[in-house]
Amino acid sequence: MPYRGECDENGTLMNGNGLVNGGQVYTVKQAFEDGGIKAGVSRAARLAYSVLSRRKAAEEGAARLARVLSALDLTALGVGSTLGVGVYVLAGDVAKNYAGPAVILSFLLAAVASVFAGLCYAEFGARVPKAGSAYVYSYVCVGEFIAFIIGWNLILEYIIGAASVVKALSEYLDSLLNKAISSYLQEVLPMDSPHLASYPDLFAFAVIMVFSVALAFGVKESSKFNNFCTGVNLCVVLFVIISGSFKADTKNWRIPASEVPQNTGKDFGTGGFAPYGLAGIIKGAAVCFYGFIGFDCVATAGEEARRPQKSIPFAVVASLLVVFLAYCGVSSVLTLMLPYYMQDEKAPFPFVYDRLGWSWAKYAVSVGAICALCSSLLGAVFPLPRIIYAMSSDGLLFRCMGRVSQRFQTPLVGTIVAGLFTGTLAMIFKLEQLIHMMSIGTLLAYSMVASCVLLLRYECSAASQRVAAPPLSVRGVLRPLAAVWAAPDPHAVPTRASAALVAALVSTYGVWCFIMMSSINKYGDAILRGEAGPTAMLVIGVVLVVFTLYAISRQPVSEKKLAFSVPLVPWLPGLSILINVYLMLNLDYMTWIRFAVWIAAGLLIYVTYGVWHSSERRRTQDSVQLTQFHDSQTALLNNGLQHTVG
């Protein structure tokens, strides 16, 4: 049975070497000899598209990893990986520099944006309960090439995330020990390089290897440790909220402009609840959004969850809710205890407790910070080998990386190799250099998952694909678009034309989002002043975005029933894409340069190894051989029948 993505529009089976029709391979060379340059180029383009768009079946085979994680384990994993050091740093930074006491609204906007992405992940977790997160989702829906790009970016994000957390943990403990670790290593093993750290952080390397070995030797045991660290972290957050409420003063939310410091070399706004205005709240939300990144590690545990169709959606939504409540409570008491312009950006709670005369309380906060860093580290290290395992199992990365231990039922080799690479980065680079490699890959993955939700919701069903249909044409694809304003038929089912139209509209929607968010990002102040040109550009972008989503909403919806479905499709996934595009446009150009270098390295691996060792390519070749065998057997039977009749 041929897989999706292995037939062209006329039903001709494809493999990695050419087109197969009736058991005969029609190569690019033969097309060139028959029809000249135009035919050869056309055949090469169709062949390249067939290779890059090879897709996996959504459900295939039994899980090779041990299904030991409950909904509570998954929720604790999501909370632990998301509610990390940000709860102890982010609230003070955003309150002082971006939003003031309105940091609560910034966290609310960031939480809503994260929930949009989380709901899309939840639907895919219920639809595709396999290890690999957005990589597998893209492989099932979009195709092999895009899936490789997404998976390669997720590897980068988890490596940098884990290295940053373990580096922060090392520096935090070093500061508690009065710089004893750094002083000794800098004296014994100095590194004189402007692009590297001043000393090799052997402690960070050792910690990351301990976590990697622990994960390699058992997921259930590691999840128990994570549950403990997450529990301690939540207890400390509750301690901060309860203890801070005794010193809360609502006057700190109503500071008049006359009391705001003016001659400090920094503008602290106009006082009140939102001293920096609406623009400050939105900028603060863009910063706060990164405090919610990490919940997607729940989706990487699809093969290790006991009931993935129900537990993954529950864990994603529950973890985001818990994290938002923690951020909201912490930021509220922080700004009520001390005026926003007096906050400390790097360590707000020890600073506040010192000002209040509660020096003993900062030690409790330190315990919570260490546990938070440990659970964040586990949340960053946990999904990395699962992504590598999924890509290696599919043949897109070296297969030895995906080898599963028979004893521990974990990707042993991939986990250890990922730990070595992550530990090396943490050992030789500065924390600032790691932090500056921001989450462009994560935001791209979020956008890709939201796009996949749109494509799958309006995809042509298997039953419709089996019905004979004429070849696709431009007129056939545009016919559903012309009927946008007509009353929709509630009994209509998706066709190849409507599915192709939705794919084109989703691609176009990404362009409109880029234009609209670019105008806001570049001309935001001019738009707020009401200047005609930038305002007209924004209005045109809004009209195009809304019309495109409306046109998608008028297309027939797939009749497939799911355990969990994203509500308000296509509006909610469309809004998620819009927010992600805006956040990506706010990243600095060095992030895009690093992103381009990483992508170039990945493309080299894909072109030289992944294309030729892909499991989907092998399945296609097996299908071709089966087709050739069937044709040969039919020919022998026909010859035998003719001989008998004769």
mmCIF file of N, CA and C in Angstrom, residues 180-288:
data_model
loop_
_atom_site.group_PDB
_atom_site.id
_atom_site.type_symbol
_atom_site.label_atom_id
_atom_site.label_comp_id
_atom_site.label_asym_id
_atom_site.label_seq_id
_atom_site.Cartn_x
_atom_site.Cartn_y
_atom_site.Cartn_z
ATOM 1 N N ALA A 180 34.193 30.648 45.019
ATOM 2 C CA ALA A 180 35.255 29.670 45.277
ATOM 3 C C ALA A 180 35.528 28.805 44.055
ATOM 4 N N ILE A 181 34.461 28.373 43.347
ATOM 5 C CA ILE A 181 34.638 27.488 42.189
ATOM 6 C C ILE A 181 35.340 28.223 41.054
ATOM 7 N N SER A 182 34.840 29.395 40.703
ATOM 8 C CA SER A 182 35.406 30.131 39.569
ATOM 9 C C SER A 182 36.834 30.582 39.852
ATOM 10 N N SER A 183 37.123 30.989 41.078
ATOM 11 C CA SER A 183 38.480 31.439 41.407
ATOM 12 C C SER A 183 39.489 30.309 41.265
ATOM 13 N N TYR A 184 39.116 29.125 41.731
ATOM 14 C CA TYR A 184 40.034 27.991 41.652
ATOM 15 C C TYR A 184 40.264 27.569 40.201
ATOM 16 N N LEU A 185 39.180 27.435 39.407
ATOM 17 C CA LEU A 185 39.325 26.982 38.016
ATOM 18 C C LEU A 185 40.043 28.029 37.162
ATOM 19 N N GLN A 186 39.801 29.304 37.439
ATOM 20 C CA GLN A 186 40.474 30.340 36.652
ATOM 21 C C GLN A 186 41.975 30.376 36.954
ATOM 22 N N GLU A 187 42.330 29.994 38.156
ATOM 23 C CA GLU A 187 43.742 29.962 38.514
ATOM 24 C C GLU A 187 44.438 28.726 37.951
ATOM 25 N N VAL A 188 43.758 27.598 37.953
ATOM 26 C CA VAL A 188 44.369 26.334 37.530
ATOM 27 C C VAL A 188 44.291 26.151 36.017
ATOM 28 N N LEU A 189 43.109 26.483 35.403
ATOM 29 C CA LEU A 189 42.889 26.227 33.970
ATOM 30 C C LEU A 189 42.388 27.500 33.282
ATOM 31 N N PRO A 190 43.207 28.513 33.162
ATOM 32 C CA PRO A 190 42.741 29.741 32.489
ATOM 33 C C PRO A 190 42.613 29.535 30.981
ATOM 34 N N MET A 191 41.641 30.236 30.367
ATOM 35 C CA MET A 191 41.461 30.214 28.910
ATOM 36 C C MET A 191 41.505 31.659 28.417
ATOM 37 N N ASP A 192 42.547 31.983 27.678
ATOM 38 C CA ASP A 192 42.737 33.342 27.174
ATOM 39 C C ASP A 192 42.185 33.452 25.754
ATOM 40 N N SER A 193 40.866 33.688 25.660
ATOM 41 C CA SER A 193 40.215 33.846 24.356
ATOM 42 C C SER A 193 39.057 34.817 24.513
ATOM 43 N N PRO A 194 38.960 35.818 23.608
ATOM 44 C CA PRO A 194 37.869 36.794 23.746
ATOM 45 C C PRO A 194 36.494 36.215 23.434
ATOM 46 N N HIS A 195 36.444 35.066 22.722
ATOM 47 C CA HIS A 195 35.163 34.496 22.313
ATOM 48 C C HIS A 195 34.732 33.329 23.189
ATOM 49 N N LEU A 196 35.497 33.010 24.231
ATOM 50 C CA LEU A 196 35.167 31.900 25.112
ATOM 51 C C LEU A 196 35.145 32.386 26.553
ATOM 52 N N ALA A 197 34.752 31.488 27.460
ATOM 53 C CA ALA A 197 34.756 31.822 28.877
ATOM 54 C C ALA A 197 36.188 31.955 29.378
ATOM 55 N N SER A 198 36.348 32.592 30.528
ATOM 56 C CA SER A 198 37.693 32.802 31.078
ATOM 57 C C SER A 198 38.281 31.531 31.681
ATOM 58 N N TYR A 199 37.434 30.528 31.918
ATOM 59 C CA TYR A 199 37.906 29.248 32.457
ATOM 60 C C TYR A 199 36.927 28.153 32.032
ATOM 61 N N PRO A 200 37.390 26.901 31.924
ATOM 62 C CA PRO A 200 36.471 25.807 31.595
ATOM 63 C C PRO A 200 35.626 25.450 32.808
ATOM 64 N N ASP A 201 34.312 25.554 32.653
ATOM 65 C CA ASP A 201 33.396 25.299 33.771
ATOM 66 C C ASP A 201 33.177 23.792 33.908
ATOM 67 N N LEU A 202 34.086 23.141 34.588
ATOM 68 C CA LEU A 202 34.007 21.686 34.756
ATOM 69 C C LEU A 202 32.813 21.282 35.612
ATOM 70 N N PHE A 203 32.415 22.155 36.535
ATOM 71 C CA PHE A 203 31.251 21.838 37.367
ATOM 72 C C PHE A 203 29.981 21.744 36.508
ATOM 73 N N ALA A 204 29.803 22.705 35.582
ATOM 74 C CA ALA A 204 28.640 22.667 34.698
ATOM 75 C C ALA A 204 28.659 21.416 33.831
ATOM 76 N N PHE A 205 29.837 21.054 33.319
ATOM 77 C CA PHE A 205 29.959 19.842 32.501
ATOM 78 C C PHE A 205 29.590 18.605 33.315
ATOM 79 N N ALA A 206 30.056 18.533 34.557
ATOM 80 C CA ALA A 206 29.774 17.373 35.401
ATOM 81 C C ALA A 206 28.278 17.265 35.702
ATOM 82 N N VAL A 207 27.638 18.406 35.974
ATOM 83 C CA VAL A 207 26.210 18.386 36.299
ATOM 84 C C VAL A 207 25.388 17.910 35.106
ATOM 85 N N ILE A 208 25.701 18.413 33.913
ATOM 86 C CA ILE A 208 24.923 18.018 32.741
ATOM 87 C C ILE A 208 25.111 16.540 32.437
ATOM 88 N N MET A 209 26.297 15.993 32.680
ATOM 89 C CA MET A 209 26.531 14.577 32.443
ATOM 90 C C MET A 209 25.799 13.721 33.473
ATOM 91 N N VAL A 210 25.737 14.190 34.721
ATOM 92 C CA VAL A 210 24.977 13.454 35.742
ATOM 93 C C VAL A 210 23.509 13.370 35.348
ATOM 94 N N PHE A 211 22.943 14.477 34.892
ATOM 95 C CA PHE A 211 21.543 14.485 34.473
ATOM 96 C C PHE A 211 21.336 13.596 33.247
ATOM 97 N N SER A 212 22.268 13.626 32.306
ATOM 98 C CA SER A 212 22.140 12.810 31.098
ATOM 99 C C SER A 212 22.196 11.328 31.429
ATOM 100 N N VAL A 213 23.130 10.936 32.296
ATOM 101 C CA VAL A 213 23.241 9.527 32.689
ATOM 102 C C VAL A 213 21.986 9.089 33.444
ATOM 103 N N ALA A 214 21.471 9.952 34.310
ATOM 104 C CA ALA A 214 20.257 9.619 35.052
ATOM 105 C C ALA A 214 19.080 9.406 34.105
ATOM 106 N N LEU A 215 18.956 10.264 33.081
ATOM 107 C CA LEU A 215 17.882 10.092 32.099
ATOM 108 C C LEU A 215 18.088 8.841 31.258
ATOM 109 N N ALA A 216 19.346 8.525 30.951
ATOM 110 C CA ALA A 216 19.630 7.351 30.127
ATOM 111 C C ALA A 216 19.293 6.059 30.848
ATOM 112 N N PHE A 217 19.394 6.060 32.179
ATOM 113 C CA PHE A 217 19.188 4.835 32.941
ATOM 114 C C PHE A 217 17.778 4.688 33.502
ATOM 115 N N GLY A 218 16.897 5.594 33.173
ATOM 116 C CA GLY A 218 15.520 5.403 33.623
ATOM 117 C C GLY A 218 14.723 6.680 33.625
ATOM 118 N N VAL A 219 13.609 6.696 32.856
ATOM 119 C CA VAL A 219 12.765 7.885 32.778
ATOM 120 C C VAL A 219 11.913 8.027 34.031
ATOM 121 N N LYS A 220 11.398 6.911 34.554
ATOM 122 C CA LYS A 220 10.511 6.977 35.707
ATOM 123 C C LYS A 220 11.241 7.527 36.922
ATOM 124 N N GLU A 221 12.482 7.081 37.155
ATOM 125 C CA GLU A 221 13.254 7.570 38.289
ATOM 126 C C GLU A 221 13.554 9.067 38.130
ATOM 127 N N SER A 222 13.877 9.472 36.899
ATOM 128 C CA SER A 222 14.152 10.885 36.652
ATOM 129 C C SER A 222 12.909 11.738 36.866
ATOM 130 N N SER A 223 11.742 11.188 36.486
ATOM 131 C CA SER A 223 10.504 11.944 36.674
ATOM 132 C C SER A 223 10.184 12.117 38.155
ATOM 133 N N LYS A 224 10.548 11.130 38.989
ATOM 134 C CA LYS A 224 10.329 11.281 40.439
ATOM 135 C C LYS A 224 11.173 12.421 40.996
ATOM 136 N N PHE A 225 12.428 12.504 40.557
ATOM 137 C CA PHE A 225 13.288 13.604 40.994
ATOM 138 C C PHE A 225 12.736 14.940 40.516
ATOM 139 N N ASN A 226 12.253 14.968 39.271
ATOM 140 C CA ASN A 226 11.674 16.199 38.739
ATOM 141 C C ASN A 226 10.428 16.590 39.517
ATOM 142 N N ASN A 227 9.582 15.610 39.875
ATOM 143 C CA ASN A 227 8.387 15.906 40.662
ATOM 144 C C ASN A 227 8.763 16.520 42.012
ATOM 145 N N PHE A 228 9.829 15.996 42.626
ATOM 146 C CA PHE A 228 10.279 16.533 43.911
ATOM 147 C C PHE A 228 10.753 17.983 43.763
ATOM 148 N N CYS A 229 11.608 18.232 42.757
ATOM 149 C CA CYS A 229 12.125 19.594 42.549
ATOM 150 C C CYS A 229 11.007 20.566 42.215
ATOM 151 N N THR A 230 10.054 20.115 41.388
ATOM 152 C CA THR A 230 8.932 20.980 41.030
ATOM 153 C C THR A 230 8.068 21.272 42.236
ATOM 154 N N GLY A 231 7.859 20.264 43.102
ATOM 155 C CA GLY A 231 7.085 20.482 44.329
ATOM 156 C C GLY A 231 7.739 21.498 45.241
ATOM 157 N N VAL A 232 9.070 21.382 45.425
ATOM 158 C CA VAL A 232 9.787 22.356 46.252
ATOM 159 C C VAL A 232 9.693 23.744 45.637
ATOM 160 N N ASN A 233 9.840 23.824 44.329
ATOM 161 C CA ASN A 233 9.760 25.112 43.637
ATOM 162 C C ASN A 233 8.400 25.766 43.850
ATOM 163 N N LEU A 234 7.316 24.997 43.714
ATOM 164 C CA LEU A 234 5.976 25.542 43.906
ATOM 165 C C LEU A 234 5.754 25.957 45.362
ATOM 166 N N CYS A 235 6.317 25.192 46.310
ATOM 167 C CA CYS A 235 6.200 25.567 47.724
ATOM 168 C C CYS A 235 6.894 26.901 47.994
ATOM 169 N N VAL A 236 8.057 27.111 47.377
ATOM 170 C CA VAL A 236 8.773 28.374 47.565
ATOM 171 C C VAL A 236 7.992 29.520 46.925
ATOM 172 N N VAL A 237 7.389 29.265 45.754
ATOM 173 C CA VAL A 237 6.565 30.299 45.122
ATOM 174 C C VAL A 237 5.397 30.666 46.034
ATOM 175 N N LEU A 238 4.746 29.661 46.639
ATOM 176 C CA LEU A 238 3.658 29.942 47.582
ATOM 177 C C LEU A 238 4.172 30.713 48.796
ATOM 178 N N PHE A 239 5.373 30.354 49.266
ATOM 179 C CA PHE A 239 5.965 31.076 50.397
ATOM 180 C C PHE A 239 6.182 32.550 50.043
ATOM 181 N N VAL A 240 6.677 32.794 48.843
ATOM 182 C CA VAL A 240 6.907 34.179 48.410
ATOM 183 C C VAL A 240 5.588 34.944 48.348
ATOM 184 N N ILE A 241 4.558 34.321 47.796
ATOM 185 C CA ILE A 241 3.267 35.007 47.649
ATOM 186 C C ILE A 241 2.646 35.281 49.012
ATOM 187 N N ILE A 242 2.674 34.279 49.901
ATOM 188 C CA ILE A 242 2.034 34.452 51.215
ATOM 189 C C ILE A 242 2.818 35.436 52.079
ATOM 190 N N SER A 243 4.151 35.275 52.133
ATOM 191 C CA SER A 243 4.955 36.179 52.959
ATOM 192 C C SER A 243 4.919 37.602 52.415
ATOM 193 N N GLY A 244 4.907 37.733 51.096
ATOM 194 C CA GLY A 244 4.868 39.066 50.513
ATOM 195 C C GLY A 244 3.558 39.779 50.743
ATOM 196 N N SER A 245 2.472 39.017 50.874
ATOM 197 C CA SER A 245 1.164 39.646 51.072
ATOM 198 C C SER A 245 1.086 40.386 52.411
ATOM 199 N N PHE A 246 1.917 39.983 53.400
ATOM 200 C CA PHE A 246 1.908 40.681 54.686
ATOM 201 C C PHE A 246 2.544 42.067 54.577
ATOM 202 N N LYS A 247 3.401 42.257 53.600
ATOM 203 C CA LYS A 247 4.072 43.544 53.413
ATOM 204 C C LYS A 247 3.532 44.304 52.194
ATOM 205 N N ALA A 248 2.414 43.858 51.656
ATOM 206 C CA ALA A 248 1.860 44.487 50.455
ATOM 207 C C ALA A 248 1.265 45.848 50.790
ATOM 208 N N ASP A 249 1.456 46.774 49.884
ATOM 209 C CA ASP A 249 0.924 48.131 50.042
ATOM 210 C C ASP A 249 0.420 48.597 48.681
ATOM 211 N N THR A 250 -0.881 48.825 48.586
ATOM 212 C CA THR A 250 -1.478 49.202 47.298
ATOM 213 C C THR A 250 -1.014 50.574 46.827
ATOM 214 N N LYS A 251 -0.395 51.353 47.710
ATOM 215 C CA LYS A 251 0.127 52.652 47.273
ATOM 216 C C LYS A 251 1.205 52.493 46.203
ATOM 217 N N ASN A 252 1.895 51.363 46.218
ATOM 218 C CA ASN A 252 2.941 51.128 45.215
ATOM 219 C C ASN A 252 2.366 50.924 43.816
ATOM 220 N N TRP A 253 1.043 50.733 43.710
ATOM 221 C CA TRP A 253 0.389 50.650 42.397
ATOM 222 C C TRP A 253 -0.219 52.001 41.993
ATOM 223 N N ARG A 254 -0.123 52.988 42.901
ATOM 224 C CA ARG A 254 -0.722 54.307 42.636
ATOM 225 C C ARG A 254 0.286 55.413 42.896
ATOM 226 N N ILE A 255 1.532 55.178 42.502
ATOM 227 C CA ILE A 255 2.587 56.177 42.723
ATOM 228 C C ILE A 255 2.358 57.364 41.781
ATOM 229 N N PRO A 256 2.236 58.586 42.310
ATOM 230 C CA PRO A 256 2.040 59.753 41.422
ATOM 231 C C PRO A 256 3.306 60.071 40.636
ATOM 232 N N ALA A 257 3.122 60.740 39.516
ATOM 233 C CA ALA A 257 4.251 61.060 38.639
ATOM 234 C C ALA A 257 5.286 61.926 39.338
ATOM 235 N N SER A 258 4.855 62.729 40.323
ATOM 236 C CA SER A 258 5.794 63.621 41.012
ATOM 237 C C SER A 258 6.788 62.857 41.883
ATOM 238 N N GLU A 259 6.459 61.631 42.276
ATOM 239 C CA GLU A 259 7.345 60.847 43.129
ATOM 240 C C GLU A 259 8.253 59.908 42.342
ATOM 241 N N VAL A 260 8.088 59.841 41.049
ATOM 242 C CA VAL A 260 8.933 58.981 40.224
ATOM 243 C C VAL A 260 10.292 59.648 40.039
ATOM 244 N N PRO A 261 11.404 58.932 40.280
ATOM 245 C CA PRO A 261 12.744 59.530 40.109
ATOM 246 C C PRO A 261 12.941 60.040 38.687
ATOM 247 N N GLN A 262 13.499 61.262 38.582
ATOM 248 C CA GLN A 262 13.658 61.900 37.272
ATOM 249 C C GLN A 262 15.113 62.053 36.856
ATOM 250 N N ASN A 263 16.028 62.238 37.774
ATOM 251 C CA ASN A 263 17.419 62.560 37.451
ATOM 252 C C ASN A 263 18.349 61.371 37.699
ATOM 253 N N THR A 264 17.926 60.215 37.253
ATOM 254 C CA THR A 264 18.735 59.001 37.461
ATOM 255 C C THR A 264 19.379 58.508 36.165
ATOM 256 N N GLY A 265 19.169 59.227 35.066
ATOM 257 C CA GLY A 265 19.693 58.767 33.784
ATOM 258 C C GLY A 265 18.835 57.722 33.124
ATOM 259 N N LYS A 266 17.689 57.397 33.718
ATOM 260 C CA LYS A 266 16.781 56.392 33.154
ATOM 261 C C LYS A 266 15.353 56.887 33.308
ATOM 262 N N ASP A 267 14.552 56.668 32.270
ATOM 263 C CA ASP A 267 13.156 57.088 32.285
ATOM 264 C C ASP A 267 12.310 55.992 32.931
ATOM 265 N N PHE A 268 11.680 56.314 34.057
ATOM 266 C CA PHE A 268 10.834 55.353 34.759
ATOM 267 C C PHE A 268 9.351 55.609 34.510
ATOM 268 N N GLY A 269 9.022 56.308 33.465
ATOM 269 C CA GLY A 269 7.629 56.487 33.098
ATOM 270 C C GLY A 269 6.920 57.535 33.930
ATOM 271 N N THR A 270 5.590 57.394 33.978
ATOM 272 C CA THR A 270 4.734 58.407 34.609
ATOM 273 C C THR A 270 4.104 57.936 35.906
ATOM 274 N N GLY A 271 4.527 56.798 36.430
ATOM 275 C CA GLY A 271 3.953 56.297 37.670
ATOM 276 C C GLY A 271 2.609 55.644 37.439
ATOM 277 N N GLY A 272 1.906 55.325 38.536
ATOM 278 C CA GLY A 272 0.619 54.657 38.429
ATOM 279 C C GLY A 272 0.769 53.169 38.160
ATOM 280 N N PHE A 273 -0.331 52.549 37.734
ATOM 281 C CA PHE A 273 -0.326 51.104 37.505
ATOM 282 C C PHE A 273 0.418 50.740 36.230
ATOM 283 N N ALA A 274 0.307 51.558 35.184
ATOM 284 C CA ALA A 274 0.978 51.297 33.905
ATOM 285 C C ALA A 274 1.851 52.500 33.549
ATOM 286 N N PRO A 275 2.994 52.645 34.188
ATOM 287 C CA PRO A 275 3.815 53.855 33.978
ATOM 288 C C PRO A 275 4.383 53.979 32.574
ATOM 289 N N TYR A 276 4.521 52.874 31.852
ATOM 290 C CA TYR A 276 5.098 52.916 30.508
ATOM 291 C C TYR A 276 4.026 52.821 29.419
ATOM 292 N N GLY A 277 2.757 52.820 29.809
ATOM 293 C CA GLY A 277 1.670 52.807 28.844
ATOM 294 C C GLY A 277 1.442 51.451 28.198
ATOM 295 N N LEU A 278 0.562 51.464 27.187
ATOM 296 C CA LEU A 278 0.215 50.229 26.480
ATOM 297 C C LEU A 278 1.417 49.646 25.749
ATOM 298 N N ALA A 279 2.255 50.509 25.171
ATOM 299 C CA ALA A 279 3.432 50.027 24.456
ATOM 300 C C ALA A 279 4.363 49.266 25.398
ATOM 301 N N GLY A 280 4.501 49.743 26.634
ATOM 302 C CA GLY A 280 5.344 49.053 27.602
ATOM 303 C C GLY A 280 4.786 47.696 27.985
ATOM 304 N N ILE A 281 3.457 47.614 28.115
ATOM 305 C CA ILE A 281 2.831 46.329 28.449
ATOM 306 C C ILE A 281 3.077 45.309 27.346
ATOM 307 N N ILE A 282 2.959 45.754 26.074
ATOM 308 C CA ILE A 282 3.161 44.835 24.948
ATOM 309 C C ILE A 282 4.624 44.406 24.858
ATOM 310 N N LYS A 283 5.549 45.361 25.037
ATOM 311 C CA LYS A 283 6.966 44.995 25.031
ATOM 312 C C LYS A 283 7.287 44.041 26.178
ATOM 313 N N GLY A 284 6.675 44.282 27.327
ATOM 314 C CA GLY A 284 6.871 43.378 28.450
ATOM 315 C C GLY A 284 6.326 41.997 28.169
ATOM 316 N N ALA A 285 5.203 41.935 27.447
ATOM 317 C CA ALA A 285 4.633 40.630 27.088
ATOM 318 C C ALA A 285 5.572 39.861 26.174
ATOM 319 N N ALA A 286 6.250 40.576 25.256
ATOM 320 C CA ALA A 286 7.212 39.906 24.372
ATOM 321 C C ALA A 286 8.355 39.298 25.172
ATOM 322 N N VAL A 287 8.776 39.984 26.249
ATOM 323 C CA VAL A 287 9.828 39.432 27.114
ATOM 324 C C VAL A 287 9.276 38.287 27.955
ATOM 325 N N CYS A 288 8.075 38.478 28.505
ATOM 326 C CA CYS A 288 7.470 37.458 29.363
ATOM 327 C C CYS A 288 7.165 36.175 28.604
#
